[in-house]
């Protein structure tokens, strides 16, 4: 049964359908492996099946869903092979983004990162909500990519961003304590190193940040 979703506006229906279905996936309404049925989604969103089909094509381009001729469209599973591929790629991208941002970020960009770290710390010190922490976590990395000033690098990040988000949600579900214990300190250290002239340590820290996430998730996935 498809859950009730917010109704789509009449402008950019395909993109809005993609946005709303993506949000529903991240909210846990469609767990990994779940089918996404055009007819039900179209009725829930009150848009045409064509708009839903185009929206699902957007999500397939992000790697968040998969389509097969006889099996329809499903949310991607969180497999060990996919985790290895995505996090290995992300480690390389994050390393380049961090070292590029270190060379180009102005005071305003760095202040944005500090503000996000403060928000993370406040959330973690209170009744920390996993998805909220993750939203701030992803926003922090969005800012680093923006500060790097490399359009093609940003495009590469956005090509895997939705998969990273889904995989991190899975990591939080199966190992929240591991995630919450590290998230503030790791991002605070990245923000500090971005202000330093120590490119090598920053690069190593950016890679280890991603690798720790990879190990934390794989520890809870079946062999």
XYZ file of N, CA and C in Angstrom:
669
model
N 0.846 -1.194 0.000
C 0.000 0.000 0.000
C 0.880 1.243 0.000
N 0.681 2.124 -0.968
C 1.459 3.346 -1.054
C 0.980 4.345 -0.003
N 1.882 4.919 0.806
C 1.452 5.887 1.819
C 0.970 7.174 1.180
N 0.168 7.942 1.925
C -0.282 9.247 1.436
C 0.910 10.182 1.343
N 1.072 10.825 0.206
C 2.183 11.745 -0.012
C 1.636 13.140 -0.249
N 2.461 14.186 -0.019
C 2.009 15.544 -0.327
C 1.645 15.679 -1.797
N 0.660 16.482 -2.094
C 0.220 16.639 -3.471
C 1.208 17.507 -4.253
N 1.433 17.131 -5.488
C 2.371 17.870 -6.330
C 1.727 19.147 -6.845
N 2.537 20.194 -6.953
C 2.074 21.415 -7.590
C 2.022 21.201 -9.094
N 1.520 22.184 -9.800
C 1.315 22.004 -11.239
C 2.486 22.451 -12.085
N 3.598 22.838 -11.470
C 4.752 23.262 -12.240
C 5.871 22.248 -12.049
N 6.524 21.866 -13.120
C 7.632 20.935 -13.046
C 7.225 19.632 -12.392
N 6.132 19.029 -12.887
C 5.547 17.885 -12.198
C 6.496 16.697 -12.118
N 7.234 16.426 -13.171
C 8.145 15.279 -13.150
C 9.228 15.476 -12.092
N 9.819 16.671 -12.066
C 10.870 16.935 -11.077
C 10.293 16.926 -9.668
N 9.098 17.480 -9.519
C 8.495 17.491 -8.183
C 8.118 16.081 -7.749
N 7.639 15.275 -8.689
C 7.355 13.878 -8.359
C 8.633 13.183 -7.892
N 9.741 13.442 -8.581
C 11.030 12.872 -8.171
C 11.397 13.327 -6.770
N 11.232 14.624 -6.504
C 11.582 15.165 -5.184
C 10.741 14.527 -4.085
N 9.435 14.385 -4.330
C 8.537 13.857 -3.303
C 8.764 12.375 -3.053
N 9.021 11.623 -4.122
C 9.304 10.198 -3.939
C 10.646 10.027 -3.241
N 11.632 10.836 -3.600
C 12.939 10.775 -2.929
C 12.774 11.040 -1.433
N 12.011 12.081 -1.102
C 11.786 12.404 0.309
C 11.092 11.245 1.028
N 10.141 10.598 0.345
C 9.433 9.470 0.950
C 10.376 8.293 1.191
N 11.311 8.084 0.263
C 12.307 7.018 0.434
C 13.182 7.326 1.639
N 13.658 8.571 1.734
C 14.521 8.946 2.843
C 13.777 8.948 4.175
N 12.465 9.137 4.131
C 11.652 9.105 5.353
C 11.337 7.678 5.783
N 11.714 6.704 4.965
C 11.497 5.320 5.317
C 10.184 4.732 4.850
N 9.403 5.497 4.074
C 8.130 4.975 3.574
C 8.339 3.875 2.531
N 9.457 3.957 1.817
C 9.802 2.932 0.826
C 11.202 2.413 1.165
N 11.305 1.376 1.975
C 12.618 0.847 2.354
C 13.366 0.277 1.147
N 14.667 0.042 1.287
C 15.421 -0.575 0.205
C 14.756 -1.858 -0.273
N 14.678 -2.001 -1.599
C 14.063 -3.168 -2.202
C 12.571 -3.026 -2.448
N 11.958 -1.946 -1.961
C 10.513 -1.777 -2.119
C 10.142 -1.462 -3.562
N 9.004 -1.980 -4.027
C 8.527 -1.636 -5.367
C 7.937 -0.230 -5.380
N 8.088 0.443 -6.499
C 7.500 1.776 -6.708
C 6.559 1.657 -7.909
N 5.271 1.646 -7.642
C 4.275 1.387 -8.687
C 3.734 2.704 -9.232
N 3.857 2.850 -10.535
C 3.457 4.105 -11.182
C 2.004 4.468 -10.897
N 1.112 3.510 -11.020
C -0.314 3.797 -10.856
C -0.599 4.325 -9.453
N -0.053 3.663 -8.434
C -0.306 4.072 -7.058
C 0.340 5.420 -6.753
N 1.551 5.622 -7.240
C 2.226 6.898 -7.010
C 1.480 8.033 -7.699
N 1.035 7.807 -8.922
C 0.307 8.846 -9.658
C -0.976 9.228 -8.920
N -1.677 8.242 -8.387
C -2.907 8.525 -7.656
C -2.619 9.278 -6.368
N -1.557 8.883 -5.666
C -1.213 9.538 -4.407
C -0.760 10.976 -4.614
N 0.033 11.191 -5.660
C 0.560 12.528 -5.943
C -0.415 13.389 -6.746
N -1.441 12.743 -7.305
C -2.419 13.412 -8.164
C -1.754 14.047 -9.388
N -0.920 13.231 -10.032
C -0.279 13.629 -11.289
C -0.452 12.471 -12.271
N -0.062 12.679 -13.504
C -0.180 11.634 -14.515
C 0.883 10.559 -14.305
N 0.614 9.388 -14.856
C 1.613 8.333 -14.820
C 2.873 8.742 -15.579
N 2.696 9.552 -16.625
C 3.854 10.025 -17.374
C 4.787 10.853 -16.510
N 4.201 11.723 -15.661
C 5.028 12.538 -14.763
C 5.753 11.667 -13.757
N 5.053 10.660 -13.248
C 5.685 9.738 -12.307
C 6.804 8.977 -13.002
N 6.550 8.512 -14.212
C 7.560 7.750 -14.961
C 8.815 8.605 -15.176
N 8.609 9.863 -15.556
C 9.750 10.759 -15.751
C 10.463 11.025 -14.428
N 9.688 11.168 -13.361
C 10.294 11.384 -12.046
C 11.121 10.192 -11.604
N 10.609 8.998 -11.835
C 11.363 7.792 -11.482
C 12.635 7.673 -12.327
N 12.567 8.158 -13.572
C 13.769 8.156 -14.414
C 14.840 9.071 -13.825
N 14.410 10.195 -13.240
C 15.360 11.087 -12.560
C 16.036 10.343 -11.409
N 15.225 9.643 -10.610
C 15.774 8.913 -9.467
C 16.657 7.758 -9.903
N 16.330 7.155 -11.048
C 17.198 6.097 -11.569
C 18.543 6.679 -11.989
N 18.510 7.890 -12.547
C 19.756 8.549 -12.902
C 20.623 8.851 -11.693
N 19.995 9.039 -10.531
C 20.723 9.274 -9.285
C 21.201 7.966 -8.652
N 20.781 6.842 -9.227
C 21.153 5.553 -8.673
C 20.327 5.143 -7.473
N 19.228 5.845 -7.211
C 18.416 5.581 -6.024
C 17.394 4.475 -6.272
N 16.974 4.307 -7.526
C 16.033 3.243 -7.876
C 16.575 2.492 -9.087
N 16.024 1.293 -9.287
C 16.410 0.484 -10.436
C 15.155 0.018 -11.144
N 15.228 -0.030 -12.468
C 14.100 -0.503 -13.272
C 14.517 -1.724 -14.070
N 13.598 -2.680 -14.156
C 13.811 -3.875 -14.966
C 12.536 -4.152 -15.740
N 12.690 -4.683 -16.935
C 11.550 -4.825 -17.848
C 10.410 -5.614 -17.232
N 10.700 -6.726 -16.584
C 9.648 -7.579 -16.057
C 9.425 -7.391 -14.557
N 10.220 -6.548 -13.918
C 10.131 -6.429 -12.459
C 9.719 -5.028 -12.008
N 9.581 -4.109 -12.935
C 9.193 -2.755 -12.565
C 10.326 -1.994 -11.905
N 9.974 -0.979 -11.144
C 10.956 -0.111 -10.497
C 10.972 -0.371 -9.004
N 12.161 -0.490 -8.443
C 12.315 -0.712 -7.006
C 13.383 0.224 -6.445
N 13.274 0.511 -5.163
C 14.343 1.216 -4.455
C 15.549 0.282 -4.403
N 16.734 0.808 -4.578
C 17.927 -0.041 -4.573
C 18.086 -0.734 -3.220
N 18.646 -1.929 -3.250
C 19.020 -2.623 -2.020
C 20.351 -2.078 -1.523
N 20.600 -2.301 -0.240
C 21.881 -1.917 0.345
C 22.719 -3.179 0.430
N 23.494 -3.448 -0.618
C 24.331 -4.645 -0.668
C 25.785 -4.278 -0.358
N 26.553 -5.267 0.042
C 27.964 -5.034 0.339
C 28.704 -4.522 -0.895
N 28.380 -5.088 -2.056
C 29.061 -4.668 -3.282
C 28.758 -3.205 -3.592
N 27.487 -2.808 -3.460
C 27.127 -1.419 -3.733
C 27.767 -0.472 -2.729
N 27.791 -0.875 -1.463
C 28.418 -0.048 -0.431
C 29.900 0.158 -0.748
N 30.580 -0.922 -1.103
C 32.008 -0.812 -1.431
C 32.217 0.156 -2.592
N 31.407 0.026 -3.638
C 31.571 0.889 -4.809
C 31.307 2.351 -4.465
N 30.194 2.611 -3.807
C 29.795 3.995 -3.545
C 30.753 4.672 -2.572
N 31.123 3.993 -1.508
C 31.984 4.638 -0.516
C 33.420 4.783 -1.014
N 33.879 3.860 -1.839
C 35.213 4.015 -2.432
C 35.244 5.234 -3.338
N 34.206 5.380 -4.148
C 34.118 6.559 -5.014
C 33.984 7.824 -4.187
N 33.138 7.779 -3.169
C 32.943 8.971 -2.344
C 34.237 9.390 -1.643
N 35.029 8.438 -1.199
C 36.282 8.776 -0.529
C 37.193 9.594 -1.447
N 37.265 9.180 -2.709
C 38.093 9.920 -3.669
C 37.527 11.308 -3.940
N 36.207 11.387 -4.088
C 35.569 12.681 -4.340
C 35.723 13.612 -3.143
N 35.500 13.097 -1.938
C 35.589 13.932 -0.740
C 37.013 14.433 -0.513
N 37.978 13.601 -0.810
C 39.375 14.029 -0.674
C 39.650 15.226 -1.589
N 39.232 15.125 -2.851
C 39.460 16.214 -3.792
C 38.651 17.449 -3.407
N 37.412 17.249 -2.978
C 36.581 18.390 -2.590
C 37.192 19.124 -1.404
N 37.660 18.376 -0.407
C 38.217 19.001 0.786
C 39.493 19.779 0.473
N 40.400 19.168 -0.271
C 41.660 19.854 -0.564
C 41.442 21.045 -1.501
N 40.470 20.942 -2.396
C 40.148 22.077 -3.264
C 39.520 23.204 -2.460
N 38.607 22.854 -1.559
C 37.952 23.870 -0.729
C 38.952 24.545 0.195
N 39.927 23.792 0.666
C 40.949 24.376 1.534
C 41.677 25.522 0.831
N 41.863 25.359 -0.471
C 42.599 26.367 -1.239
C 41.728 27.548 -1.649
N 40.402 27.371 -1.677
C 39.546 28.410 -2.257
C 38.485 28.984 -1.316
N 38.186 28.294 -0.214
C 37.068 28.726 0.641
C 37.358 30.062 1.297
N 36.357 30.955 1.273
C 36.501 32.239 1.948
C 35.920 32.142 3.362
N 35.994 33.246 4.095
C 35.548 33.251 5.488
C 34.072 32.901 5.607
N 33.273 33.357 4.661
C 31.846 33.072 4.699
C 31.554 31.591 4.571
N 32.240 30.921 3.655
C 32.057 29.483 3.472
C 32.475 28.728 4.735
N 33.595 29.118 5.319
C 34.074 28.444 6.520
C 33.130 28.665 7.692
N 32.549 29.857 7.764
C 31.585 30.143 8.833
C 30.338 29.267 8.688
N 29.915 29.006 7.454
C 28.769 28.120 7.234
C 29.060 26.715 7.778
N 30.274 26.238 7.550
C 30.644 24.918 8.056
C 30.658 24.908 9.580
N 31.195 25.961 10.188
C 31.208 26.051 11.650
C 29.790 26.049 12.212
N 28.899 26.753 11.541
C 27.508 26.808 11.985
C 26.855 25.432 11.935
N 27.140 24.671 10.884
C 26.577 23.324 10.774
C 27.141 22.399 11.846
N 28.421 22.548 12.163
C 29.010 21.743 13.241
C 28.330 22.076 14.565
N 28.058 23.357 14.798
C 27.371 23.759 16.020
C 25.964 23.168 16.085
N 25.278 23.152 14.950
C 23.948 22.538 14.907
C 24.029 21.047 15.180
N 25.028 20.394 14.593
C 25.223 18.973 14.854
C 25.454 18.707 16.343
N 26.304 19.524 16.950
C 26.619 19.351 18.368
C 25.378 19.555 19.230
N 24.569 20.563 18.887
C 23.354 20.831 19.652
C 22.369 19.678 19.528
N 22.229 19.155 18.313
C 21.318 18.030 18.104
C 21.804 16.792 18.852
N 23.105 16.533 18.774
C 23.658 15.339 19.415
C 23.583 15.433 20.930
N 23.655 16.656 21.465
C 23.603 16.844 22.916
C 22.186 16.725 23.457
N 21.203 16.880 22.588
C 19.811 16.777 23.008
C 19.241 15.422 22.665
N 17.967 15.416 22.352
C 17.308 14.172 21.938
C 17.608 13.971 20.455
N 18.823 13.518 20.181
C 19.316 13.452 18.809
C 18.433 12.570 17.936
N 18.047 13.106 16.803
C 17.245 12.387 15.825
C 18.160 12.009 14.664
N 18.240 10.713 14.362
C 19.169 10.240 13.344
C 19.018 10.911 12.002
N 17.804 10.936 11.428
C 17.636 11.593 10.127
C 17.997 13.076 10.156
N 17.731 13.752 11.279
C 18.093 15.175 11.384
C 19.612 15.332 11.405
N 20.301 14.485 12.170
C 21.761 14.525 12.168
C 22.306 14.281 10.768
N 21.718 13.318 10.085
C 22.185 13.003 8.742
C 21.941 14.159 7.784
N 20.805 14.838 7.906
C 20.536 15.987 7.037
C 21.604 17.055 7.211
N 22.014 17.292 8.460
C 23.074 18.269 8.719
C 24.419 17.769 8.210
N 24.658 16.481 8.365
C 25.877 15.837 7.871
C 25.993 16.033 6.350
N 24.933 15.707 5.624
C 24.950 15.861 4.168
C 25.096 17.329 3.774
N 24.408 18.212 4.494
C 24.509 19.648 4.205
C 25.945 20.142 4.376
N 26.636 19.636 5.399
C 28.038 19.997 5.625
C 28.871 19.650 4.394
N 28.686 18.453 3.870
C 29.475 18.040 2.705
C 29.037 18.787 1.445
N 27.755 19.101 1.337
C 27.313 19.955 0.224
C 28.086 21.270 0.212
N 28.274 21.857 1.388
C 28.980 23.144 1.482
C 30.440 23.006 1.077
N 31.057 21.893 1.439
C 32.454 21.685 1.040
C 32.561 21.604 -0.480
N 31.659 20.855 -1.094
C 31.692 20.752 -2.561
C 31.435 22.116 -3.208
N 30.515 22.879 -2.638
C 30.247 24.218 -3.173
C 31.483 25.101 -3.036
N 32.163 24.988 -1.899
C 33.350 25.809 -1.659
C 34.503 25.422 -2.570
N 34.525 24.172 -3.022
C 35.618 23.711 -3.895
C 35.611 24.436 -5.232
N 34.439 24.899 -5.665
C 34.357 25.694 -6.882
C 34.651 24.926 -8.155
N 34.348 23.629 -8.144
C 34.608 22.779 -9.310
C 33.269 22.195 -9.750
N 32.742 22.707 -10.840
C 31.397 22.322 -11.277
C 31.300 20.832 -11.581
N 32.298 20.284 -12.233
C 32.246 18.858 -12.576
C 32.394 17.984 -11.336
N 33.165 18.432 -10.370
C 33.279 17.701 -9.109
C 31.934 17.707 -8.386
N 31.256 18.837 -8.377
C 29.931 18.918 -7.758
C 28.941 17.995 -8.463
N 29.034 17.926 -9.792
C 28.150 17.028 -10.543
C 28.412 15.577 -10.171
N 29.679 15.226 -9.989
C 30.020 13.857 -9.601
C 29.473 13.536 -8.212
N 29.534 14.498 -7.302
C 28.971 14.311 -5.963
C 27.462 14.112 -6.041
N 26.782 14.919 -6.830
C 25.331 14.804 -6.911
C 24.904 13.510 -7.611
N 25.790 12.921 -8.391
C 25.477 11.653 -9.028
C 25.387 10.507 -8.020
N 26.073 10.640 -6.888
C 26.040 9.579 -5.868
C 25.404 10.053 -4.564
N 25.029 11.312 -4.479
C 24.544 11.879 -3.217
C 23.328 11.139 -2.673
N 22.356 10.829 -3.523
C 21.157 10.153 -3.042
C 21.483 8.753 -2.541
N 22.398 8.063 -3.214
C 22.802 6.738 -2.746
C 23.515 6.834 -1.400
N 24.388 7.820 -1.260
C 25.070 8.040 0.015
C 24.046 8.287 1.118
N 23.056 9.117 0.829
C 22.028 9.426 1.825
C 21.300 8.158 2.254
N 20.880 7.347 1.279
C 20.163 6.115 1.602
C 21.046 5.162 2.404
N 22.293 5.004 1.991
C 23.197 4.088 2.688
C 23.485 4.582 4.107
N 23.621 5.893 4.268
C 23.848 6.445 5.601
C 22.621 6.268 6.496
N 21.443 6.372 5.922
C 20.232 6.090 6.694
C 20.251 4.655 7.191
N 20.681 3.744 6.321
C 20.790 2.346 6.727
C 21.828 2.194 7.827
N 22.933 2.906 7.703
C 23.974 2.862 8.736
C 23.420 3.318 10.079
N 22.622 4.386 10.064
C 22.040 4.896 11.302
C 21.063 3.887 11.893
N 20.295 3.234 11.031
C 19.304 2.265 11.495
C 19.964 1.094 12.209
N 21.062 0.604 11.659
C 21.685 -0.599 12.222
C 22.795 -0.292 13.217
N 23.304 0.942 13.226
C 24.417 1.266 14.114
C 24.409 2.720 14.547
N 23.292 3.158 15.113
C 23.147 4.577 15.461
C 24.213 5.037 16.449
N 24.528 4.209 17.436
C 25.499 4.625 18.451
C 26.869 4.897 17.827
N 27.271 4.050 16.889
C 28.551 4.249 16.206
C 28.547 5.574 15.449
N 27.433 5.859 14.794
C 27.318 7.100 14.020
C 27.290 8.327 14.927
N 26.397 8.325 15.914
C 26.208 9.507 16.758
C 27.443 9.815 17.597
N 28.221 8.795 17.925
C 29.418 9.007 18.737
C 30.533 9.693 17.957
N 30.475 9.625 16.629
C 31.568 10.148 15.810
C 31.222 11.399 15.033
N 29.930 11.613 14.760
C 29.540 12.583 13.741
C 29.998 14.005 14.063
N 29.905 14.423 15.309
C 30.277 15.806 15.647
C 31.783 15.997 15.571
N 32.534 15.135 16.243
C 33.995 15.299 16.290
C 34.621 15.209 14.903
N 34.126 14.288 14.073
C 34.711 14.138 12.743
C 34.472 15.376 11.886
N 33.286 15.947 11.953
C 33.009 17.141 11.153
C 33.699 18.370 11.723
N 33.830 18.436 13.032
C 34.572 19.545 13.639
C 36.029 19.516 13.203
N 36.611 18.304 13.152
C 38.007 18.173 12.729
C 38.177 18.554 11.258
N 37.239 18.155 10.416
C 37.303 18.557 9.010
C 37.244 20.069 8.872
N 36.341 20.703 9.618
C 36.233 22.166 9.556
C 37.528 22.827 10.025
N 38.151 22.269 11.056
C 39.407 22.833 11.553
C 40.517 22.694 10.514
N 40.615 21.520 9.919
C 41.687 21.282 8.952
C 41.510 22.104 7.682
N 40.275 22.425 7.324
C 40.050 23.274 6.154
C 40.658 24.655 6.341
N 40.811 25.087 7.592
C 41.432 26.384 7.886
C 42.958 26.294 7.954
N 43.455 25.087 8.051
C 44.890 24.906 8.213
C 45.574 24.878 6.847
N 46.886 24.833 6.887
C 47.640 24.686 5.645
C 48.095 23.263 5.435
N 47.569 22.349 6.250
C 48.025 20.966 6.226
C 47.169 20.164 5.246
N 47.543 20.214 4.002
C 46.772 19.546 2.947
C 46.786 18.035 3.113
N 47.934 17.476 3.468
C 48.055 16.026 3.560
C 47.170 15.454 4.659
N 47.175 16.107 5.822
C 46.344 15.620 6.929
C 44.870 15.769 6.601
N 44.501 16.869 5.961
C 43.104 17.064 5.561
C 42.669 15.964 4.598
N 43.487 15.670 3.603
C 43.147 14.632 2.631
C 42.968 13.286 3.316
N 43.883 12.988 4.236
C 43.796 11.714 4.955
C 42.544 11.660 5.835
N 42.225 12.768 6.482
C 41.051 12.845 7.355
C 39.758 12.691 6.546
N 39.704 13.321 5.382
C 38.509 13.231 4.537
C 38.274 11.793 4.099
N 39.333 11.089 3.743
C 39.201 9.696 3.325
C 38.811 8.801 4.496
N 39.429 9.022 5.657
C 39.124 8.192 6.822
C 37.694 8.409 7.291
N 37.192 9.620 7.168
C 35.809 9.927 7.529
C 34.844 9.044 6.729
N 35.106 8.906 5.447
C 34.256 8.080 4.592
C 34.488 6.604 4.880
N 35.739 6.217 5.090
C 36.031 4.809 5.314
C 35.437 4.318 6.628
N 35.396 5.190 7.646
C 34.767 4.812 8.914
C 33.279 4.544 8.707
N 32.643 5.361 7.863
C 31.230 5.146 7.554
C 31.045 3.823 6.821
N 31.923 3.538 5.885
C 31.854 2.276 5.133
C 31.986 1.085 6.078
N 32.978 1.120 6.956
C 33.193 0.001 7.883
C 32.019 -0.143 8.849
N 31.491 1.000 9.305
C 30.379 0.943 10.242
C 29.145 0.301 9.638
N 28.892 0.550 8.355
C 27.738 -0.043 7.690
C 27.992 -1.511 7.359
N 29.163 -1.812 6.820
C 29.443 -3.195 6.429
C 29.424 -4.140 7.625
N 29.751 -3.624 8.795
C 29.765 -4.465 9.997
C 28.387 -5.049 10.293
N 27.336 -4.427 9.758
C 25.982 -4.870 10.054
C 25.276 -5.487 8.845
N 25.990 -5.647 7.741
C 25.381 -6.264 6.554
C 25.798 -7.722 6.459
N 24.912 -8.575 5.947
C 25.267 -9.988 5.829
C 26.391 -10.202 4.829
N 27.202 -11.216 5.091
C 28.313 -11.534 4.204
C 27.802 -12.180 2.927
